[in-house]
Amino acid sequence: MNALSPSPTIEKSGSAAPAPPLALLAELTHRCPLQCPYCSNPVELERSGAELDTATWKRVLEEAVGLGVLQVHFSGGEPTVRKDLADLVKHAAKLGCYTNLITSGVLLDPARLKELYDAGLDHVQLSFQDTDVESAERIGNLAGAQKRKMEIARQIREAGFPLTVNAVVHRHNLSRLEEMIQLALDLDAERLEVAHVQYYGWALKNRASLLPTREQLDNATSVVNEARVRLKGRLMIDYVIPDYYAKRPKSCMGGWGRQFLNISPAGKVLPCHAAESITGLEFDSVRDKPLGEIWRSSPAFQAYRGTDWMPETCRTCERKEIDWGGCRCQAFALTGKADAVDPACGLSPFHDEIFALAEREAGAAPPPFIYRRIGGA
């Protein structure tokens, strides 16, 4: 399949002022001890020397709250690499934000957890690669990680934090989905997020190895539906399905530039986690402009905000203000045009071709994982 164009077509959407964003994903660093092949971070990672310093992050948090942000999610890479994490959590908590830590857990210990608890952290989201130790450590490419995760999960609960278990699923671990649900129960988690891999950034390089068959997906959906009924009131289960077997696109981030802000380790302000994958868009930095100005008038945020940018197929669709055109990053990755109809939609002229290719990949023997090699990051 050939890309249609090397760069996106950028059009301004409507001029009406956007509503305030609800949440900020603060990507403190791209450094991480794991090398998960489904990583959604950009192909080109930011080096530690390019990361925003503590004072700049505090200013950004103040500007975010002034803009209307209610939730701050500290992420990475692995956010616990940052020695100033507790200081940033404390600042966000003082500003009145709900704070969430998204972590692999392998660098945490009871002393660090107490520091974060005292700083005002509200919630911890802990990732697991599998329930099988050998498989989990092959996926994350880090020996000893599974044992450490099990220890820290219990320490998280002992420290008094609510716990979400984040299980990223694909063809290598879907057969153990029932075990993952049981793991969340055993760890006294309040919430389990079963998230099929989304194929952007580095994950797109590993699609042929990770993509499940339709049969695997259907079975997983049945397992989740049964567990939701059986465990209602005991464990909340969120379920994120892959776009590759969809007929209609998802409302990606609630629509481009409508509800969500992402700030990269170097300070670029993005409408979504994967937005930098769209070459041809230039993203403003909090080093250069106030956050509010970027949110309201940045050309990159205006490009696909609202409905004016949409191709005719989307613009006349009754779902245009439900799914907001689907995912721009996926459209660009699969067609070469960010303003194309999302190929996840059955109305896209590329839907059948792209999804037939995906089914062929899922039906073949999986190739070896392609791991990042980022020495010195």
Tab-separated table of C-alpha atoms in Angstrom:
chain	number	residue	atom	x	y	z
A	1	MET	CA	0.000	0.000	0.000
A	2	ASN	CA	1.469	3.345	-1.021
A	3	ALA	CA	1.020	6.576	0.892
A	4	LEU	CA	-1.024	9.136	-0.947
A	5	SER	CA	0.974	12.182	0.064
A	6	PRO	CA	4.157	12.903	2.040
A	7	SER	CA	2.568	15.625	4.147
A	8	PRO	CA	-0.851	16.589	5.520
A	9	THR	CA	-3.146	19.216	4.128
A	10	ILE	CA	-3.673	21.812	6.849
A	11	GLU	CA	-6.856	23.840	6.968
A	12	LYS	CA	-8.121	26.091	9.710
A	13	SER	CA	-11.342	25.035	11.293
A	14	GLY	CA	-13.947	27.379	12.752
A	15	SER	CA	-12.932	30.552	14.589
A	16	ALA	CA	-15.101	30.016	17.687
A	17	ALA	CA	-13.103	29.930	20.914
A	18	PRO	CA	-12.605	26.348	22.144
A	19	ALA	CA	-13.961	25.170	25.478
A	20	PRO	CA	-11.380	24.740	28.264
A	21	PRO	CA	-9.421	21.475	28.225
A	22	LEU	CA	-10.289	18.967	30.936
A	23	ALA	CA	-7.023	17.068	31.258
A	24	LEU	CA	-3.298	17.433	30.762
A	25	LEU	CA	-0.936	14.566	30.033
A	26	ALA	CA	2.444	15.732	31.337
A	27	GLU	CA	5.097	13.627	29.624
A	28	LEU	CA	7.998	14.371	31.923
A	29	THR	CA	10.545	12.241	30.072
A	30	HIS	CA	10.959	9.682	27.304
A	31	ARG	CA	13.542	7.773	29.348
A	32	CYS	CA	12.339	4.293	30.329
A	33	PRO	CA	13.971	1.074	31.569
A	34	LEU	CA	11.560	-1.007	29.458
A	35	GLN	CA	11.572	-1.396	25.677
A	36	CYS	CA	7.982	-2.431	24.956
A	37	PRO	CA	7.459	-3.044	21.225
A	38	TYR	CA	4.003	-1.435	21.397
A	39	CYS	CA	5.343	1.857	22.785
A	40	SER	CA	3.193	4.761	21.641
A	41	ASN	CA	5.910	7.363	22.125
A	42	PRO	CA	7.393	8.929	18.967
A	43	VAL	CA	9.924	7.056	16.893
A	44	GLU	CA	12.422	9.814	17.674
A	45	LEU	CA	12.590	10.232	21.438
A	46	GLU	CA	13.636	13.342	23.330
A	47	ARG	CA	16.976	13.124	25.110
A	48	SER	CA	17.205	13.963	28.801
A	49	GLY	CA	19.049	17.211	28.080
A	50	ALA	CA	16.019	18.544	26.196
A	51	GLU	CA	13.531	17.982	29.040
A	52	LEU	CA	11.731	20.886	30.690
A	53	ASP	CA	13.175	21.809	34.072
A	54	THR	CA	11.214	21.866	37.331
A	55	ALA	CA	10.483	25.574	37.307
A	56	THR	CA	9.107	25.465	33.758
A	57	TRP	CA	6.872	22.497	34.541
A	58	LYS	CA	5.497	24.335	37.579
A	59	ARG	CA	4.712	27.378	35.470
A	60	VAL	CA	3.024	25.161	32.889
A	61	LEU	CA	0.897	23.516	35.580
A	62	GLU	CA	-0.207	26.942	36.810
A	63	GLU	CA	-1.114	27.999	33.270
A	64	ALA	CA	-2.989	24.726	32.708
A	65	VAL	CA	-5.119	25.231	35.816
A	66	GLY	CA	-5.747	28.828	34.792
A	67	LEU	CA	-6.954	27.505	31.457
A	68	GLY	CA	-9.426	25.126	33.136
A	69	VAL	CA	-7.548	21.811	33.432
A	70	LEU	CA	-8.888	19.616	36.258
A	71	GLN	CA	-6.721	16.502	35.915
A	72	VAL	CA	-2.968	16.069	35.500
A	73	HIS	CA	-1.607	12.699	34.432
A	74	PHE	CA	2.151	12.332	34.964
A	75	SER	CA	3.604	10.024	32.361
A	76	GLY	CA	6.624	9.299	30.179
A	77	GLY	CA	8.553	7.166	29.273
A	78	GLU	CA	8.891	6.356	32.913
A	79	PRO	CA	8.024	9.450	34.988
A	80	THR	CA	9.679	8.127	38.151
A	81	VAL	CA	13.033	8.665	36.427
A	82	ARG	CA	12.525	12.342	37.280
A	83	LYS	CA	13.860	13.184	40.744
A	84	ASP	CA	11.487	16.162	40.937
A	85	LEU	CA	8.332	14.066	40.433
A	86	ALA	CA	7.058	14.501	44.001
A	87	ASP	CA	7.708	18.247	43.809
A	88	LEU	CA	5.635	18.486	40.627
A	89	VAL	CA	2.854	16.344	42.092
A	90	LYS	CA	2.776	18.560	45.171
A	91	HIS	CA	2.524	21.675	43.015
A	92	ALA	CA	-0.336	20.240	40.949
A	93	ALA	CA	-2.165	19.103	44.087
A	94	LYS	CA	-1.837	22.564	45.658
A	95	LEU	CA	-3.388	24.002	42.515
A	96	GLY	CA	-6.429	21.768	43.092
A	97	CYS	CA	-5.790	19.170	40.379
A	98	TYR	CA	-6.589	15.489	40.505
A	99	THR	CA	-3.196	13.803	40.035
A	100	ASN	CA	-2.501	10.434	38.474
A	101	LEU	CA	0.805	8.613	37.991
A	102	ILE	CA	1.138	6.335	34.937
A	103	THR	CA	4.106	4.066	35.596
A	104	SER	CA	5.811	0.758	34.904
A	105	GLY	CA	6.548	0.645	38.646
A	106	VAL	CA	9.993	-0.926	38.341
A	107	LEU	CA	11.798	2.099	39.844
A	108	LEU	CA	9.393	2.625	42.753
A	109	ASP	CA	9.902	1.577	46.368
A	110	PRO	CA	8.024	2.208	49.658
A	111	ALA	CA	10.017	5.361	50.463
A	112	ARG	CA	9.246	6.882	47.068
A	113	LEU	CA	5.593	5.939	47.364
A	114	LYS	CA	5.371	7.635	50.764
A	115	GLU	CA	6.974	10.737	49.296
A	116	LEU	CA	4.379	10.792	46.516
A	117	TYR	CA	1.521	10.130	48.935
A	118	ASP	CA	2.641	12.997	51.162
A	119	ALA	CA	2.890	15.205	48.072
A	120	GLY	CA	-0.798	14.637	47.357
A	121	LEU	CA	-0.798	12.043	44.565
A	122	ASP	CA	-4.358	10.756	44.108
A	123	HIS	CA	-3.980	7.610	42.011
A	124	VAL	CA	-1.484	5.174	40.487
A	125	GLN	CA	-1.889	3.399	37.155
A	126	LEU	CA	0.501	0.443	36.899
A	127	SER	CA	1.259	-1.360	33.647
A	128	PHE	CA	1.629	-5.115	33.201
A	129	GLN	CA	2.903	-6.717	30.004
A	130	ASP	CA	1.482	-10.204	30.735
A	131	THR	CA	0.722	-12.626	33.556
A	132	ASP	CA	3.275	-15.164	32.334
A	133	VAL	CA	6.687	-14.104	33.657
A	134	GLU	CA	8.731	-15.220	30.644
A	135	SER	CA	6.363	-13.572	28.182
A	136	ALA	CA	6.084	-10.360	30.228
A	137	GLU	CA	9.823	-9.932	30.425
A	138	ARG	CA	10.270	-10.720	26.740
A	139	ILE	CA	7.709	-8.054	25.844
A	140	GLY	CA	9.235	-5.409	28.120
A	141	ASN	CA	12.776	-6.622	27.417
A	142	LEU	CA	13.768	-6.271	31.077
A	143	ALA	CA	14.736	-9.227	33.278
A	144	GLY	CA	13.184	-9.226	36.736
A	145	ALA	CA	10.514	-6.674	35.831
A	146	GLN	CA	7.512	-8.904	36.553
A	147	LYS	CA	8.605	-9.758	40.093
A	148	ARG	CA	9.246	-6.080	40.777
A	149	LYS	CA	5.816	-5.098	39.433
A	150	MET	CA	4.074	-7.632	41.661
A	151	GLU	CA	5.913	-6.296	44.709
A	152	ILE	CA	5.246	-2.654	43.936
A	153	ALA	CA	1.546	-3.285	43.182
A	154	ARG	CA	1.064	-4.494	46.739
A	155	GLN	CA	3.150	-1.629	48.094
A	156	ILE	CA	0.972	0.844	46.180
A	157	ARG	CA	-2.124	-0.460	47.936
A	158	GLU	CA	-0.352	-0.586	51.314
A	159	ALA	CA	0.605	3.071	50.847
A	160	GLY	CA	-3.090	3.929	50.507
A	161	PHE	CA	-3.364	4.628	46.782
A	162	PRO	CA	-6.239	3.531	44.550
A	163	LEU	CA	-4.782	1.250	41.873
A	164	THR	CA	-5.540	0.806	38.199
A	165	VAL	CA	-3.920	-2.128	36.421
A	166	ASN	CA	-3.174	-1.279	32.812
A	167	ALA	CA	-2.962	-4.378	30.587
A	168	VAL	CA	-1.886	-3.684	27.017
A	169	VAL	CA	-3.077	-6.664	24.994
A	170	HIS	CA	-2.115	-8.156	21.640
A	171	ARG	CA	-1.719	-11.546	20.019
A	172	HIS	CA	1.077	-12.629	22.418
A	173	ASN	CA	-0.937	-12.299	25.631
A	174	LEU	CA	-4.649	-12.308	24.751
A	175	SER	CA	-4.938	-15.997	25.565
A	176	ARG	CA	-4.292	-15.030	29.196
A	177	LEU	CA	-6.870	-12.250	29.411
A	178	GLU	CA	-8.876	-14.110	32.062
A	179	GLU	CA	-5.680	-14.410	34.106
A	180	MET	CA	-5.093	-10.665	33.743
A	181	ILE	CA	-8.543	-9.972	35.123
A	182	GLN	CA	-7.819	-12.279	38.039
A	183	LEU	CA	-4.470	-10.555	38.575
A	184	ALA	CA	-6.247	-7.216	38.961
A	185	LEU	CA	-8.523	-8.789	41.566
A	186	ASP	CA	-5.608	-10.407	43.405
A	187	LEU	CA	-3.814	-7.048	43.550
A	188	ASP	CA	-6.935	-5.344	44.966
A	189	ALA	CA	-7.151	-2.974	42.007
A	190	GLU	CA	-10.236	-0.805	41.698
A	191	ARG	CA	-9.970	-0.569	37.931
A	192	LEU	CA	-8.556	-2.590	35.056
A	193	GLU	CA	-7.856	-1.078	31.674
A	194	VAL	CA	-7.706	-3.703	28.941
A	195	ALA	CA	-6.201	-1.743	26.083
A	196	HIS	CA	-5.524	-3.283	22.706
A	197	VAL	CA	-2.403	-1.871	21.112
A	198	GLN	CA	-3.009	1.260	19.056
A	199	TYR	CA	-0.718	1.312	16.038
A	200	TYR	CA	1.063	4.654	16.052
A	201	GLY	CA	4.676	5.621	16.634
A	202	TRP	CA	6.909	2.692	17.484
A	203	ALA	CA	3.953	0.309	17.739
A	204	LEU	CA	3.324	0.666	13.994
A	205	LYS	CA	6.750	-0.878	13.358
A	206	ASN	CA	5.610	-3.970	15.285
A	207	ARG	CA	2.068	-4.246	13.938
A	208	ALA	CA	2.722	-7.514	12.101
A	209	SER	CA	3.964	-9.069	15.332
A	210	LEU	CA	1.278	-7.670	17.639
A	211	LEU	CA	-2.015	-7.531	15.747
A	212	PRO	CA	-4.493	-10.186	16.932
A	213	THR	CA	-6.763	-12.144	14.655
A	214	ARG	CA	-10.439	-11.301	14.518
A	215	GLU	CA	-11.144	-14.549	16.382
A	216	GLN	CA	-8.836	-13.473	19.206
A	217	LEU	CA	-10.520	-10.072	19.353
A	218	ASP	CA	-14.020	-11.553	19.435
A	219	ASN	CA	-13.024	-13.947	22.206
A	220	ALA	CA	-11.415	-11.138	24.214
A	221	THR	CA	-14.554	-9.023	23.885
A	222	SER	CA	-16.655	-11.906	25.173
A	223	VAL	CA	-14.305	-12.400	28.132
A	224	VAL	CA	-14.502	-8.703	29.034
A	225	ASN	CA	-18.292	-8.553	28.683
A	226	GLU	CA	-18.749	-11.589	30.932
A	227	ALA	CA	-16.317	-10.239	33.516
A	228	ARG	CA	-18.018	-6.835	33.577
A	229	VAL	CA	-21.289	-8.485	34.549
A	230	ARG	CA	-19.739	-10.904	37.033
A	231	LEU	CA	-17.539	-8.300	38.736
A	232	LYS	CA	-19.879	-5.307	38.682
A	233	GLY	CA	-19.334	-3.261	41.810
A	234	ARG	CA	-16.039	-4.974	42.529
A	235	LEU	CA	-13.788	-4.170	39.541
A	236	MET	CA	-14.349	-1.537	36.875
A	237	ILE	CA	-13.099	-2.728	33.477
A	238	ASP	CA	-12.371	-0.299	30.674
A	239	TYR	CA	-11.922	-1.850	27.255
A	240	VAL	CA	-10.126	-0.211	24.343
A	241	ILE	CA	-10.481	-2.201	21.121
A	242	PRO	CA	-8.130	-1.940	18.136
A	243	ASP	CA	-9.303	0.184	15.225
A	244	TYR	CA	-8.271	-2.457	12.729
A	245	TYR	CA	-11.502	-4.421	13.013
A	246	ALA	CA	-13.849	-1.456	13.348
A	247	LYS	CA	-16.491	-0.147	10.975
A	248	ARG	CA	-16.642	3.325	12.475
A	249	PRO	CA	-13.774	5.310	14.005
A	250	LYS	CA	-13.447	6.125	17.679
A	251	SER	CA	-13.754	9.655	19.015
A	252	CYS	CA	-10.016	10.053	19.412
A	253	MET	CA	-9.267	12.115	22.545
A	254	GLY	CA	-12.816	13.479	22.362
A	255	GLY	CA	-11.897	15.256	19.138
A	256	TRP	CA	-8.710	17.015	18.064
A	257	GLY	CA	-8.025	19.983	20.356
A	258	ARG	CA	-11.362	19.774	22.151
A	259	GLN	CA	-10.753	18.253	25.608
A	260	PHE	CA	-7.140	17.252	25.991
A	261	LEU	CA	-3.612	18.692	26.117
A	262	ASN	CA	-0.382	16.736	25.868
A	263	ILE	CA	2.954	18.335	26.660
A	264	SER	CA	6.067	16.526	25.477
A	265	PRO	CA	9.239	16.259	27.564
A	266	ALA	CA	10.764	19.136	25.575
A	267	GLY	CA	7.678	21.334	25.986
A	268	LYS	CA	5.813	20.908	22.713
A	269	VAL	CA	2.063	21.237	23.162
A	270	LEU	CA	0.146	18.513	21.339
A	271	PRO	CA	-3.565	17.719	20.816
A	272	CYS	CA	-2.837	14.022	21.414
A	273	HIS	CA	-0.036	11.717	22.434
A	274	ALA	CA	0.894	10.724	18.871
A	275	ALA	CA	0.398	14.054	17.096
A	276	GLU	CA	4.095	14.532	16.336
A	277	SER	CA	3.846	11.578	13.964
A	278	ILE	CA	2.061	13.922	11.530
A	279	THR	CA	4.944	15.453	9.645
A	280	GLY	CA	4.230	18.923	8.288
A	281	LEU	CA	2.556	20.183	11.458
A	282	GLU	CA	4.594	22.505	13.660
A	283	PHE	CA	3.786	22.406	17.357
A	284	ASP	CA	4.364	25.424	19.577
A	285	SER	CA	6.377	25.100	22.763
A	286	VAL	CA	5.640	26.320	26.272
A	287	ARG	CA	9.187	27.662	26.222
A	288	ASP	CA	8.078	30.251	23.674
A	289	LYS	CA	4.357	30.947	24.198
A	290	PRO	CA	1.784	30.849	27.028
A	291	LEU	CA	-0.207	27.634	27.187
A	292	GLY	CA	-3.534	29.432	26.828
A	293	GLU	CA	-2.448	31.138	23.628
A	294	ILE	CA	-1.334	27.813	22.167
A	295	TRP	CA	-4.611	26.104	23.139
A	296	ARG	CA	-6.777	28.838	21.653
A	297	SER	CA	-4.960	29.822	18.482
A	298	SER	CA	-2.058	27.529	17.591
A	299	PRO	CA	-2.297	26.582	13.872
A	300	ALA	CA	-1.655	22.943	14.778
A	301	PHE	CA	-4.631	22.876	17.169
A	302	GLN	CA	-6.821	24.737	14.682
A	303	ALA	CA	-5.901	22.358	11.858
A	304	TYR	CA	-8.364	19.563	12.710
A	305	ARG	CA	-10.461	21.103	15.477
A	306	GLY	CA	-14.223	21.035	14.931
A	307	THR	CA	-15.706	19.989	11.587
A	308	ASP	CA	-14.736	22.599	8.988
A	309	TRP	CA	-11.567	20.725	7.999
A	310	MET	CA	-13.407	17.491	7.236
A	311	PRO	CA	-13.572	15.874	3.792
A	312	GLU	CA	-17.031	15.646	2.300
A	313	THR	CA	-17.564	12.054	3.462
A	314	CYS	CA	-17.146	13.123	7.095
A	315	ARG	CA	-18.725	16.564	6.823
A	316	THR	CA	-22.068	15.135	5.693
A	317	CYS	CA	-21.998	12.192	8.128
A	318	GLU	CA	-24.524	12.129	10.980
A	319	ARG	CA	-21.683	11.029	13.308
A	320	LYS	CA	-19.413	13.986	12.578
A	321	GLU	CA	-19.936	15.477	16.042
A	322	ILE	CA	-19.792	12.064	17.702
A	323	ASP	CA	-16.476	10.710	16.437
A	324	TRP	CA	-15.107	14.086	15.175
A	325	GLY	CA	-13.620	12.395	12.139
A	326	GLY	CA	-11.753	9.714	14.056
A	327	CYS	CA	-7.979	9.679	14.404
A	328	ARG	CA	-5.821	12.074	12.394
A	329	CYS	CA	-2.613	10.262	13.316
A	330	GLN	CA	-3.986	6.974	12.034
A	331	ALA	CA	-5.227	8.594	8.836
A	332	PHE	CA	-1.759	10.001	8.230
A	333	ALA	CA	0.046	6.771	9.137
A	334	LEU	CA	-2.057	4.653	6.792
A	335	THR	CA	-2.842	6.994	3.889
A	336	GLY	CA	-0.190	9.725	4.087
A	337	LYS	CA	-2.849	12.419	4.522
A	338	ALA	CA	-3.930	13.642	7.935
A	339	ASP	CA	-7.146	15.116	6.516
A	340	ALA	CA	-8.237	11.849	4.896
A	341	VAL	CA	-11.182	9.804	6.129
A	342	ASP	CA	-9.927	7.655	8.992
A	343	PRO	CA	-9.355	4.190	7.437
A	344	ALA	CA	-11.074	2.675	10.487
A	345	CYS	CA	-14.307	3.984	8.977
A	346	GLY	CA	-16.053	1.660	6.556
A	347	LEU	CA	-16.739	4.677	4.337
A	348	SER	CA	-13.034	5.260	3.711
A	349	PRO	CA	-11.897	4.233	0.200
A	350	PHE	CA	-8.884	2.605	1.866
A	351	HIS	CA	-10.750	0.669	4.545
A	352	ASP	CA	-10.967	-2.668	2.741
A	353	GLU	CA	-7.389	-2.590	1.440
A	354	ILE	CA	-5.825	-1.615	4.751
A	355	PHE	CA	-7.849	-3.986	6.852
A	356	ALA	CA	-7.325	-6.897	4.482
A	357	LEU	CA	-3.594	-6.263	4.830
A	358	ALA	CA	-3.929	-6.230	8.603
A	359	GLU	CA	-5.847	-9.512	8.610
A	360	ARG	CA	-3.129	-11.106	6.497
A	361	GLU	CA	-0.507	-9.920	8.978
A	362	ALA	CA	-2.520	-11.211	11.921
A	363	GLY	CA	-2.958	-14.589	10.251
A	364	ALA	CA	0.754	-15.086	9.554
A	365	ALA	CA	3.462	-16.165	11.969
A	366	PRO	CA	4.545	-13.131	14.032
A	367	PRO	CA	7.994	-11.730	13.206
A	368	PRO	CA	10.407	-10.945	16.068
A	369	PHE	CA	9.854	-7.762	18.033
A	370	ILE	CA	11.721	-4.645	16.969
A	371	TYR	CA	13.003	-3.060	20.162
A	372	ARG	CA	14.196	0.514	20.550
A	373	ARG	CA	17.899	1.132	20.879
A	374	ILE	CA	18.269	4.557	22.443
A	375	GLY	CA	21.585	4.433	24.260
A	376	GLY	CA	22.205	7.532	26.311
A	377	ALA	CA	18.603	8.783	26.254
